[in-house]
Coordinates of C-alpha atoms in Angstrom, one line a residue:
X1 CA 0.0 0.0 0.0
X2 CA 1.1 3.6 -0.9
X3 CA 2.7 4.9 2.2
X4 CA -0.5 7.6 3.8
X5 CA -1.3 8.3 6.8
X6 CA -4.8 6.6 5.8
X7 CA -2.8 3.6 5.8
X8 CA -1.5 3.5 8.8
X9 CA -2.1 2.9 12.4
X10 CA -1.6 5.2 15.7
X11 CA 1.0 4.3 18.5
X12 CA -1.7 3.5 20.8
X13 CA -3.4 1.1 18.0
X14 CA -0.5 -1.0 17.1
X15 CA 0.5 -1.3 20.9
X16 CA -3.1 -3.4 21.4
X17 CA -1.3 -5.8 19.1
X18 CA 0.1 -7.9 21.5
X19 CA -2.8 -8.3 23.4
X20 CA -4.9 -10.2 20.8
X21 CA -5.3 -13.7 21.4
X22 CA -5.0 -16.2 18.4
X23 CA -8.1 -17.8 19.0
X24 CA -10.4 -18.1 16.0
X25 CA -10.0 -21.4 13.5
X26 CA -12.2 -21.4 10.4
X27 CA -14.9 -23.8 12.2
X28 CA -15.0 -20.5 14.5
X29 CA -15.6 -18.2 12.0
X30 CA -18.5 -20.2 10.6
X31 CA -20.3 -20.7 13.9
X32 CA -19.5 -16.9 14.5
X33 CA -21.4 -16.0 11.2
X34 CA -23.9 -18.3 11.9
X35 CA -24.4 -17.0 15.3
X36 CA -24.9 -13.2 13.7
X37 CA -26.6 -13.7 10.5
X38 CA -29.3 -15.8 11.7
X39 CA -32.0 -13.8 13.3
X40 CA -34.6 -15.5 14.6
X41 CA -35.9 -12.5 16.3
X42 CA -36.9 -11.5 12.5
X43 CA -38.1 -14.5 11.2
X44 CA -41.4 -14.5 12.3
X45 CA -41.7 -11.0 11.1
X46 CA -40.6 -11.5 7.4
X47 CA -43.4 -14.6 7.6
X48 CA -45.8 -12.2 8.7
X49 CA -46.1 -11.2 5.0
X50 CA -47.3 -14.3 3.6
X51 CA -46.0 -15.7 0.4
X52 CA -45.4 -12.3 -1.1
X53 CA -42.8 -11.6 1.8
X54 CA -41.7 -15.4 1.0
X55 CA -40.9 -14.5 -2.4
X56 CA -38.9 -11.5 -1.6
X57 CA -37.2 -13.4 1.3
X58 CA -36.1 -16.2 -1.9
X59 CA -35.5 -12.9 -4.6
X60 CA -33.0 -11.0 -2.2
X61 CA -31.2 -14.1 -0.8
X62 CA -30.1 -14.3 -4.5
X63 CA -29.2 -11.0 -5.2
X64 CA -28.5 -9.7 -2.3
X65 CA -27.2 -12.2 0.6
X66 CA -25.1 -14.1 -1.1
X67 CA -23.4 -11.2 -3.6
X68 CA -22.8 -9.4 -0.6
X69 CA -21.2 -12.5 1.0
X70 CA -18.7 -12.8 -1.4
X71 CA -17.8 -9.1 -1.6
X72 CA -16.7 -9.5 2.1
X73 CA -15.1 -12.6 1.6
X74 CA -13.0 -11.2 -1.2
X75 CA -12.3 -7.8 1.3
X76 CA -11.9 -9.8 4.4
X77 CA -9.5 -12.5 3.1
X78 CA -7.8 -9.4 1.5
X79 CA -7.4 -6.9 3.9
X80 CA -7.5 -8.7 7.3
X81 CA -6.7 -6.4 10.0
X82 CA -8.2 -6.3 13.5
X83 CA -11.2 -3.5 13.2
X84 CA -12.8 -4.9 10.0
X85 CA -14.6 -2.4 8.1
X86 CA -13.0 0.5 10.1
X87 CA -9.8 -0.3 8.5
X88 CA -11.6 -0.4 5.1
X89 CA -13.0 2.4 4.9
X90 CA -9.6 4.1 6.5
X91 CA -7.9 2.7 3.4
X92 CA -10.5 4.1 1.1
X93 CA -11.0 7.2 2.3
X94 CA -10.0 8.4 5.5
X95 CA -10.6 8.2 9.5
X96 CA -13.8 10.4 9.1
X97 CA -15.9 8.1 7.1
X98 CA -14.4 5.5 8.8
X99 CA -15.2 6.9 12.0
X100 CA -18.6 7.4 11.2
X101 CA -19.2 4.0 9.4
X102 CA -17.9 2.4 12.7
X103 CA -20.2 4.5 15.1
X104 CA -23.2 3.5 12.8
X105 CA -22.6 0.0 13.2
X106 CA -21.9 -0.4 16.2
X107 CA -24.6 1.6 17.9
X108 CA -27.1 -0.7 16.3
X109 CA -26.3 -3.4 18.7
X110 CA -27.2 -1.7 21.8
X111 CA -30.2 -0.4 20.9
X112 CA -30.9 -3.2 19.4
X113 CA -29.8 -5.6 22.8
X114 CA -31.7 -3.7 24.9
X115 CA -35.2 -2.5 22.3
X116 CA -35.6 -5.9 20.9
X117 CA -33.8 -8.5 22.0
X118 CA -34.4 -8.9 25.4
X119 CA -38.1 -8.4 25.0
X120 CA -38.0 -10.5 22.6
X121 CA -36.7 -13.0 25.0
X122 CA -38.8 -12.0 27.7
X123 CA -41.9 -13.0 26.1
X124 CA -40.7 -16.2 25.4
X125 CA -39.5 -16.9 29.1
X126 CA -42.9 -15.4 30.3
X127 CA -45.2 -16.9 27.2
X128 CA -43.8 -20.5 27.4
X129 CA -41.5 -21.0 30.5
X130 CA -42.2 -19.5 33.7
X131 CA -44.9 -16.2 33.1
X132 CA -43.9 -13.0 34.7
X133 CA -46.2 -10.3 35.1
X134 CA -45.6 -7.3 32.6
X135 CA -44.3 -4.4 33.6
X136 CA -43.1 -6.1 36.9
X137 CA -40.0 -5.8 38.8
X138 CA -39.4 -9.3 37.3
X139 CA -39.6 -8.2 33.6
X140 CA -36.8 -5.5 34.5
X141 CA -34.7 -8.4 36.1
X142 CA -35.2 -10.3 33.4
X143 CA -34.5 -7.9 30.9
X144 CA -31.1 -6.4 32.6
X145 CA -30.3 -9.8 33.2
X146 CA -30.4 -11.0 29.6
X147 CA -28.0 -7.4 28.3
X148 CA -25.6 -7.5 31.5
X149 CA -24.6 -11.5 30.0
X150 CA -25.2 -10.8 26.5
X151 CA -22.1 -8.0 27.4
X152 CA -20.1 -10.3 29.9
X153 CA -19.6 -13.4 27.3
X154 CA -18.3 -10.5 25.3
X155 CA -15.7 -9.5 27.5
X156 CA -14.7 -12.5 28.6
X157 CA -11.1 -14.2 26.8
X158 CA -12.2 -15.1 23.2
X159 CA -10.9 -18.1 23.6
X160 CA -13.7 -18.9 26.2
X161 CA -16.1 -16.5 24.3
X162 CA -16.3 -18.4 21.1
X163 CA -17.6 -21.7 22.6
X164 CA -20.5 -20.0 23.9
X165 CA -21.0 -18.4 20.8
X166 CA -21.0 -21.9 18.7
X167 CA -23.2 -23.5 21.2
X168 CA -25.9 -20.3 20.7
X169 CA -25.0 -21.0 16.7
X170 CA -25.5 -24.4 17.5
X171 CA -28.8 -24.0 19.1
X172 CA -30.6 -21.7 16.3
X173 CA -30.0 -24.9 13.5
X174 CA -31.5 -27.6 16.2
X175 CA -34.3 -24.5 16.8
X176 CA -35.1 -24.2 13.2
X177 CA -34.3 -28.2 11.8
X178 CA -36.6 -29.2 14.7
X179 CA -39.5 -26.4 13.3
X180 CA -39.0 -27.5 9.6
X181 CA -39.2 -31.0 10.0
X182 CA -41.8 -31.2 13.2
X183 CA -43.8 -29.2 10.3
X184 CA -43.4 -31.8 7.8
X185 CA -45.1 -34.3 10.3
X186 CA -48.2 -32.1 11.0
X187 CA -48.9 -31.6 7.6
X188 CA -49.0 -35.0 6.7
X189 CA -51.0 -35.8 10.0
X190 CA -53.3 -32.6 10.1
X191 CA -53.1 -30.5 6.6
X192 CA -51.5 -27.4 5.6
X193 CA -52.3 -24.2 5.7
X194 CA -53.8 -23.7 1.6
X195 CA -50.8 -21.9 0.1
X196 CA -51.5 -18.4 -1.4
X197 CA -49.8 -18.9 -5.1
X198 CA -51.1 -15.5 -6.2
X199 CA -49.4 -14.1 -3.2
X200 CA -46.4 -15.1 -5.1
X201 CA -46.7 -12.3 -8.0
X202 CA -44.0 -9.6 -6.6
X203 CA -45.2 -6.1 -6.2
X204 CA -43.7 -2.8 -5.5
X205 CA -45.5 -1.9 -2.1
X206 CA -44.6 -5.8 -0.8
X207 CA -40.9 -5.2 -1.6
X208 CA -40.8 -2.0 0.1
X209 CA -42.7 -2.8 3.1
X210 CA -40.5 -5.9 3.5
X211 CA -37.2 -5.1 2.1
X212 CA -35.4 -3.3 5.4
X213 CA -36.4 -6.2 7.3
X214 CA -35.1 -9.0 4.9
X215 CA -31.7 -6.6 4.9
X216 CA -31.5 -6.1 8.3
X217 CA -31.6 -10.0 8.7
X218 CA -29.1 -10.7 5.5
X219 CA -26.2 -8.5 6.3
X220 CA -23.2 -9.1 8.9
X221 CA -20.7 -11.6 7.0
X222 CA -17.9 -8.9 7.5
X223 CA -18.6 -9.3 11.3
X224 CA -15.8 -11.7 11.8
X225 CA -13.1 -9.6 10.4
X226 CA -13.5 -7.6 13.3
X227 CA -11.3 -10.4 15.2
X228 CA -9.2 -10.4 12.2
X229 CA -6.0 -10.1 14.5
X230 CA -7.3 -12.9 16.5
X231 CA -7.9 -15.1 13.7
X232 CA -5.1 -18.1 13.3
X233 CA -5.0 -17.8 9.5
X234 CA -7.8 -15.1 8.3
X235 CA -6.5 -15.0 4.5
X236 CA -6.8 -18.3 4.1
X237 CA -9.9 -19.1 6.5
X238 CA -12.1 -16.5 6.2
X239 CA -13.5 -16.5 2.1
X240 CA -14.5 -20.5 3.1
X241 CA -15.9 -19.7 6.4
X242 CA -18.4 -17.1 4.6
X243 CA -19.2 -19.1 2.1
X244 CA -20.0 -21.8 4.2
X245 CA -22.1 -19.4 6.4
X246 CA -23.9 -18.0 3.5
X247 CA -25.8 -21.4 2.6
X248 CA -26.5 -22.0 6.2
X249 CA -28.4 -18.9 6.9
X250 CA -30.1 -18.7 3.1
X251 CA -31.5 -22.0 4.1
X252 CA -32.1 -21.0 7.9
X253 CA -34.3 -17.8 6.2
X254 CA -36.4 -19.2 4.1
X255 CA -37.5 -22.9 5.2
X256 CA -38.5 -21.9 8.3
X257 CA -40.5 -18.7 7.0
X258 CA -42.1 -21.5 4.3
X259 CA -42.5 -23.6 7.4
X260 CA -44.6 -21.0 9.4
X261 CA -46.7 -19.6 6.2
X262 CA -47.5 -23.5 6.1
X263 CA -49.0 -23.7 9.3
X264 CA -49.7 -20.5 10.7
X265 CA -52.9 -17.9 9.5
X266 CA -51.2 -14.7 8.0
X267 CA -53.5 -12.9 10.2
X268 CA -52.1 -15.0 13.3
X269 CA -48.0 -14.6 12.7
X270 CA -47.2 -11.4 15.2
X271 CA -43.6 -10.1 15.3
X272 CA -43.2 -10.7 19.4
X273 CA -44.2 -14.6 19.4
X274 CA -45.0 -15.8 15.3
X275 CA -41.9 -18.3 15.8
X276 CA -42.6 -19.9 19.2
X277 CA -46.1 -19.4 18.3
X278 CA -45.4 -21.9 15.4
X279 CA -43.3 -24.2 17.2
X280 CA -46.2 -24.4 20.2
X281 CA -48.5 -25.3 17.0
X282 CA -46.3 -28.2 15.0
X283 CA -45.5 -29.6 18.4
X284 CA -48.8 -31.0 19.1
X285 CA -48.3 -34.0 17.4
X286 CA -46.2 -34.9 19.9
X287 CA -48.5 -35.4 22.3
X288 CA -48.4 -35.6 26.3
X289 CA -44.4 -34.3 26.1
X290 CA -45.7 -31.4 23.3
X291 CA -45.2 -28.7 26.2
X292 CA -41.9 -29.7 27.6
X293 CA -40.4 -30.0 24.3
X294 CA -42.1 -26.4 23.6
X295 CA -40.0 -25.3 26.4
X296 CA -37.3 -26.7 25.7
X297 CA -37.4 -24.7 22.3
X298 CA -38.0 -21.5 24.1
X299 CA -34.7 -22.0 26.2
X300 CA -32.7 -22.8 23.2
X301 CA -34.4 -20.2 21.3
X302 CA -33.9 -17.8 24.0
X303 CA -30.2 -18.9 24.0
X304 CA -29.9 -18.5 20.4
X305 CA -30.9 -14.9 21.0
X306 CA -28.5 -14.6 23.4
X307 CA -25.4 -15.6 21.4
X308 CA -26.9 -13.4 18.9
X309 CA -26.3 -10.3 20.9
X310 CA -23.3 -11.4 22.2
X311 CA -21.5 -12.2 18.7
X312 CA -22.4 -8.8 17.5
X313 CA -21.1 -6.8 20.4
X314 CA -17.9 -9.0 20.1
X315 CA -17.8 -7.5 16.5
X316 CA -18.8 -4.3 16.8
X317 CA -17.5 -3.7 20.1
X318 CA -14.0 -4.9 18.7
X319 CA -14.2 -2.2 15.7
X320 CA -15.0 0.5 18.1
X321 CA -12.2 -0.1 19.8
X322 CA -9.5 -0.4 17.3
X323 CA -11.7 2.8 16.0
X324 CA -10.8 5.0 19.5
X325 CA -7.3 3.2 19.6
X326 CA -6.7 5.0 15.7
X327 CA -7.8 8.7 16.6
X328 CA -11.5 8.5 15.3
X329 CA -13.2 8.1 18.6
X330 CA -12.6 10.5 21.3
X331 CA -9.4 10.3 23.2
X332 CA -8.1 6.4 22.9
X333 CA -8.8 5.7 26.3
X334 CA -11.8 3.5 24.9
X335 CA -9.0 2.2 22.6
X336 CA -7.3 -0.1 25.1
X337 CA -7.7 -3.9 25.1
X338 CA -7.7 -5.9 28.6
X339 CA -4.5 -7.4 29.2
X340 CA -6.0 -9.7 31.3
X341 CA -8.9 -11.0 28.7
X342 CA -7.5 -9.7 25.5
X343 CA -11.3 -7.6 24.7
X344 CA -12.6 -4.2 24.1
X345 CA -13.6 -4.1 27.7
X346 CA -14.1 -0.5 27.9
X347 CA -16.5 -0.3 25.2
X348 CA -18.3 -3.7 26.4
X349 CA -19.4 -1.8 29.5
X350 CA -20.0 1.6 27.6
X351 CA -22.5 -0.8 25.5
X352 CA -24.0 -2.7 28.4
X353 CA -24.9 0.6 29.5
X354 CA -26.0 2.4 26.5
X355 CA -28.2 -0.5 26.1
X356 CA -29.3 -0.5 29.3
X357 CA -30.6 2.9 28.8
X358 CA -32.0 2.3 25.9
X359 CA -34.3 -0.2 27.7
X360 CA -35.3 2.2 30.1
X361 CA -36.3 4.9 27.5
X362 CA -38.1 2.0 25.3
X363 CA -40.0 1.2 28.4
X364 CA -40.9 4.8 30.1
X365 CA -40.6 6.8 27.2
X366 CA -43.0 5.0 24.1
X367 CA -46.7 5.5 24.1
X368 CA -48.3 1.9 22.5
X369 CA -48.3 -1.4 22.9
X370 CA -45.8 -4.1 23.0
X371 CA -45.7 -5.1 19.8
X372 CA -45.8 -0.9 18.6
X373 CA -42.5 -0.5 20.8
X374 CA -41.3 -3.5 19.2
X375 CA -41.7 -2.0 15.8
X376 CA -40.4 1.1 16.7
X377 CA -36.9 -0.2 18.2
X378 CA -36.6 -2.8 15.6
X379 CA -37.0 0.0 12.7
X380 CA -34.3 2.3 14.6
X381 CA -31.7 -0.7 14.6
X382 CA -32.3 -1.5 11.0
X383 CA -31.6 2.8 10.3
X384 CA -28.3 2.9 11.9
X385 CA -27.1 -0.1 10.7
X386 CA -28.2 -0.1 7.1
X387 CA -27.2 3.8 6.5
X388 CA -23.4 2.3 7.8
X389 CA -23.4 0.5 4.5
X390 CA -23.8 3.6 2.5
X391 CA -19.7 4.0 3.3
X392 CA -19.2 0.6 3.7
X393 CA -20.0 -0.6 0.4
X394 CA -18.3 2.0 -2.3
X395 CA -15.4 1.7 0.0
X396 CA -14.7 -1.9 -0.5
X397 CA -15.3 -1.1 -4.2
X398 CA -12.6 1.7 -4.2
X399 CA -10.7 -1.0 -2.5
X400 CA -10.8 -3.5 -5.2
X401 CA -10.6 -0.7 -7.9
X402 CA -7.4 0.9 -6.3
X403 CA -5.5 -1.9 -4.5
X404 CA -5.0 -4.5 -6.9
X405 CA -1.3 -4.8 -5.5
X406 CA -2.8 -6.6 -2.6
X407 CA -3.0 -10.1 -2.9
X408 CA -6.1 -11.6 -2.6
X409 CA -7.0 -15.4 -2.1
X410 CA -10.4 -15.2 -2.9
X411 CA -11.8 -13.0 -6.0
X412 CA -15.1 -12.5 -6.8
X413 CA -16.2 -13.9 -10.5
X414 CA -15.8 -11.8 -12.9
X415 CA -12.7 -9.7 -11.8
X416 CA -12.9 -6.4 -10.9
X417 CA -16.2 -5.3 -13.3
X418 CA -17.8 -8.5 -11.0
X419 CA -17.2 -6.7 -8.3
X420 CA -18.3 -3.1 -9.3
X421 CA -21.4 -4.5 -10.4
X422 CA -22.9 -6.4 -7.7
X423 CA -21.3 -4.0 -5.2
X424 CA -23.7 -1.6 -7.7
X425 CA -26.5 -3.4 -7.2
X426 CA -25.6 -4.0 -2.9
X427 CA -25.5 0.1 -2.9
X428 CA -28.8 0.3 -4.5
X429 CA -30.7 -2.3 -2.2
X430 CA -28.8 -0.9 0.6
X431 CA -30.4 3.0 -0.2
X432 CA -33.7 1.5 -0.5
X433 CA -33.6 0.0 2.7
X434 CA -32.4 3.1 4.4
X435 CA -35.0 5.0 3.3
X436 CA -37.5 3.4 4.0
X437 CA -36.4 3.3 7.5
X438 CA -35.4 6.8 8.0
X439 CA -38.3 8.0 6.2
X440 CA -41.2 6.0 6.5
X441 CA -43.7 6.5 3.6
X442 CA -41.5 8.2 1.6
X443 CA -40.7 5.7 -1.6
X444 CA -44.9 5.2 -1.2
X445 CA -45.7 8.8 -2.0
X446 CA -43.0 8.8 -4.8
X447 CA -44.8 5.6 -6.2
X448 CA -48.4 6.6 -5.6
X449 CA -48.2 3.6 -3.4
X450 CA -51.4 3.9 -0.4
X451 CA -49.5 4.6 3.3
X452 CA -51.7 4.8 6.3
X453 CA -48.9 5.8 8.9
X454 CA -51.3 5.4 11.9
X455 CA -52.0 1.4 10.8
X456 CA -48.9 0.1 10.3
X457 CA -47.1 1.4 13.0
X458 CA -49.7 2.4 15.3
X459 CA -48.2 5.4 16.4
X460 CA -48.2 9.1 14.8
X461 CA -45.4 10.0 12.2
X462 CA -43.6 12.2 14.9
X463 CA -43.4 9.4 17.4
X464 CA -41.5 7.3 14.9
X465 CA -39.1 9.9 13.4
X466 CA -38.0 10.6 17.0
X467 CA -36.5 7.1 16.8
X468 CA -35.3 7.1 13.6
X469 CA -34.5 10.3 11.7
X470 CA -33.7 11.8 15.0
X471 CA -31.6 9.0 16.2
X472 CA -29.8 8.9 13.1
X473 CA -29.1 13.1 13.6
X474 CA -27.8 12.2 17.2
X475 CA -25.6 9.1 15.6
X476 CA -24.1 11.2 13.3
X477 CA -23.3 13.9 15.3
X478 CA -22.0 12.2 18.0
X479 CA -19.1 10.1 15.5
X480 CA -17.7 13.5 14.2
X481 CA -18.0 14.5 17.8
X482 CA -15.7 11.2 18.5
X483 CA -13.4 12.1 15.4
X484 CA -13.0 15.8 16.7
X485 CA -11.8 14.2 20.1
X486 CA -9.2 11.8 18.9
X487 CA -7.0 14.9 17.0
X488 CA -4.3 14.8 19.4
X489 CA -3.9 10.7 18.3
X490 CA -4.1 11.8 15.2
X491 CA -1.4 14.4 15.7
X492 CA 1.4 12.2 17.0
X493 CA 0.7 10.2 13.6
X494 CA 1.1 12.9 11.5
X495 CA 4.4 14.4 13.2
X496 CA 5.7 10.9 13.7
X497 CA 5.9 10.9 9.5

């Protein structure tokens, strides 16, 4: 690489170096991507939309999922340094962007731990374990509970970390095999749902009223390279491992959303409890042990959940650091890696308690019902993570434009034009997405597509931008805010030249 100071790294940022701790093998990696692409919190939500949403889950798994997998496995098996897509965008075009890209990214998981997740969870402990009365001091146990281990398994040493996370990896396949085939047996034992064919024919208004969903749920391959540095051999292992992750979650998506359009009425599936609410259903064929085995299912899915959070704050937790550690977040004192555990631990407990508050507000703070906060939350994790891709995408393009001296040991087919054009196509899906998140209703209008704001949120237009358009103000703000306070790192770089 040309010698920049966009290519290289502070004082403080290379002396973190030695306290990375080789731990990740390419089984790792799969299990880790497994762990963070599947969302079963979403599933239920995408099958809410019948066989239209079915179709668009199938349509965007091929031109979206797996084009964007292989973009990050050519990038990540390229350029594998600890921090991931910081370091990206870095190369391509500066600490700003980069700073900015990371903040976006990672922000999403505590609002997204403590909005969705843990209620999420809580309603299957309470619906089909042990109930606990809403709004009790048990919900807020509960809920704190779930965030406070979420963040501890990823502080712990990675080495430790990672089995947990392959166990909660583990757990979503046996969730999800278990729904797909127990749904094979009651079919042939009690009959289908009748299957909506015409529901099939794709429309404009299904693709945009699904499409941030089905994105939010389909990106997160480049997670891993976030533990680049603690990878054993990340050029050769990581282009497999994606690949290998990509076919497990395409099928992990869409047979179990065919398995719950099969069983469950459209007008039934709700975002909260559609997937347990599935499993409860399919599981009566097994008779007198049908509600133990339901429970079971809610621990594992509850677990799965669990690792979900987890692996993402491993990721994105990482990338802030190595983020603060480079002068584009504040001072560098967020920068520093344990010694002791070889993790972000600073910015763990600065997400454990950013996502702590975030419960709080989404609790005290939201007029509606559960399943309107749910919404709401959801739709402000999707914002800040898909707008992050905005940057993240045309700079691994200028990457594989500019840096062909780098070697790579995976390319994409079709060379560099390959690349340009399905990272053309990512960009454009990606900008969709966002704003239909950001700005709700807007593509509608421009369509002459019907929007009643008050039915499909339930709340009023304002109370919705205050958690998205406003959050993504705050976001913003707050990463050039970060970048301003890391100039004195920055300083030493540039005198250092």
């Amino acid at each position: 690489m040309a010698n920049n100071i966009n290519t290289q790294s502070t004082a403080l940022a290379k002396s973190q170096e030695k306290r990375f701790i080789k731990s990740l093998a390419r089984i790792d990696i799969t299990l880790f991507i497994v762990a963070a692409i599947i969302s079963l919190d979403t599933i239920a939500t995408i099958a809410k939309g019948g066989s239209q949403s079915l179709f668009w889950a199938v349509f965007v798994a091929l031109t979206f999922l797996i084009p964007i997998s292989m973009l990050m496995a050519e990038t990540g098996s390229a350029f594998a340094e600890e921090g991931g897509l910081y370091q990206w965008v870095k190369y391509a075009y500066g600490r700003l962007p980069a700073g900015i890209a990371s903040v976006l990214y990672w922000i999403t998981n505590p609002l997204w731990l403590g909005g969705s997740l843990c209620f999420i969870a809580f309603d299957a402990f309470s619906g089909y374990i042990f109930e606990i009365k809403g709004g009790s001091a048990g919900e807020w146990i509960f809920k704190l509970a779930f965030i406070w281990i979420a963040i501890y398994l990823a502080i712990i040493n990675l080495k430790l970390g990672k089995k947990f996370i392959g166990a909660g990896a583990i757990a979503k396949v046996i969730v999800i095999s278990s729904l797909v085939i127990t749904t094979a047996i009651y079919g042939i034992k009690n009959g289908f749902q009748p299957f909506d064919f015409d529901g099939l024919t794709p429309t404009l208004g299904g693709f945009i009223a699904i499409a941030p969903v089905i994105l939010f749920s389909y990106v997160g391959f480049e997670a891993p390279n976030a533990a680049s540095g603690e990878m054993f051999d990340p050029k050769k292992d990581t282009a497999p491992a994606i690949r290998r992750g990509s076919f497990i979650a395409t099928l992990a998506y869409i047979l179990p959303v065919l398995a719950i359009i099969l069983i469950v009425p459209n007008d039934q599936v709700e975002g909260l409890t559609g997937f347990l609410g599935a499993i409860k259903e399919v599981y009566t064929v097994y008779g007198g042990a049908a509600d133990f085995l339901v429970g079971l299912t809610a621990l594992l899915f509850i677990f799965g959940l669990l690792s979900l959070g987890s692996a993402w704050m491993m990721a994105t937790d990482r990338i802030q650091a190595i983020a603060a550690a480079d002068g584009a977040f504040f001072s560098g004192w967020f920068g520093e890696f344990s010694a002791k555990f070889g993790t972000p631990v600073r910015v763990n407990l600065l997400s454990g308690a950013m996502s702590s508050t975030f419960l709080i507000a989404a609790m005290t703070l939201v007029d509606g019902d559960a399943a309107s906060i749910f919404t709401v939350v959801l739709v402000c994790a999707i914002s800040t993570l898909l707008v992050s891709y905005i940057i993240i995408i045309p700079s691994v393009m200028k990457l594989n434009r500019t840096r062909r001296d780098v070697i790579r040991p995976y390319e994409v087919p079709g060379g560099v034009r390959g690349f340009q054009v399905i990272g053309s196509i990512l960009f454009l899906y990606i900008c969709i997405g966002s704003i239909g998140v950001v700005f709700p209703g807007t593509l509608e209008s421009v369509f002459g597509l019907e929007y009643d704001f008050q039915e499909i949120w339930g709340m009023a237009r304002a109370d919705v931008q205050l958690f998205t358009a406003g959050t993504m103000l705050v976001v913003i703000l707050i990463s050039i805010a970060g970048y301003v306070g890391g100039k004195k790192l920055r300083e030493e770089l540039a005198n250092s030249k």
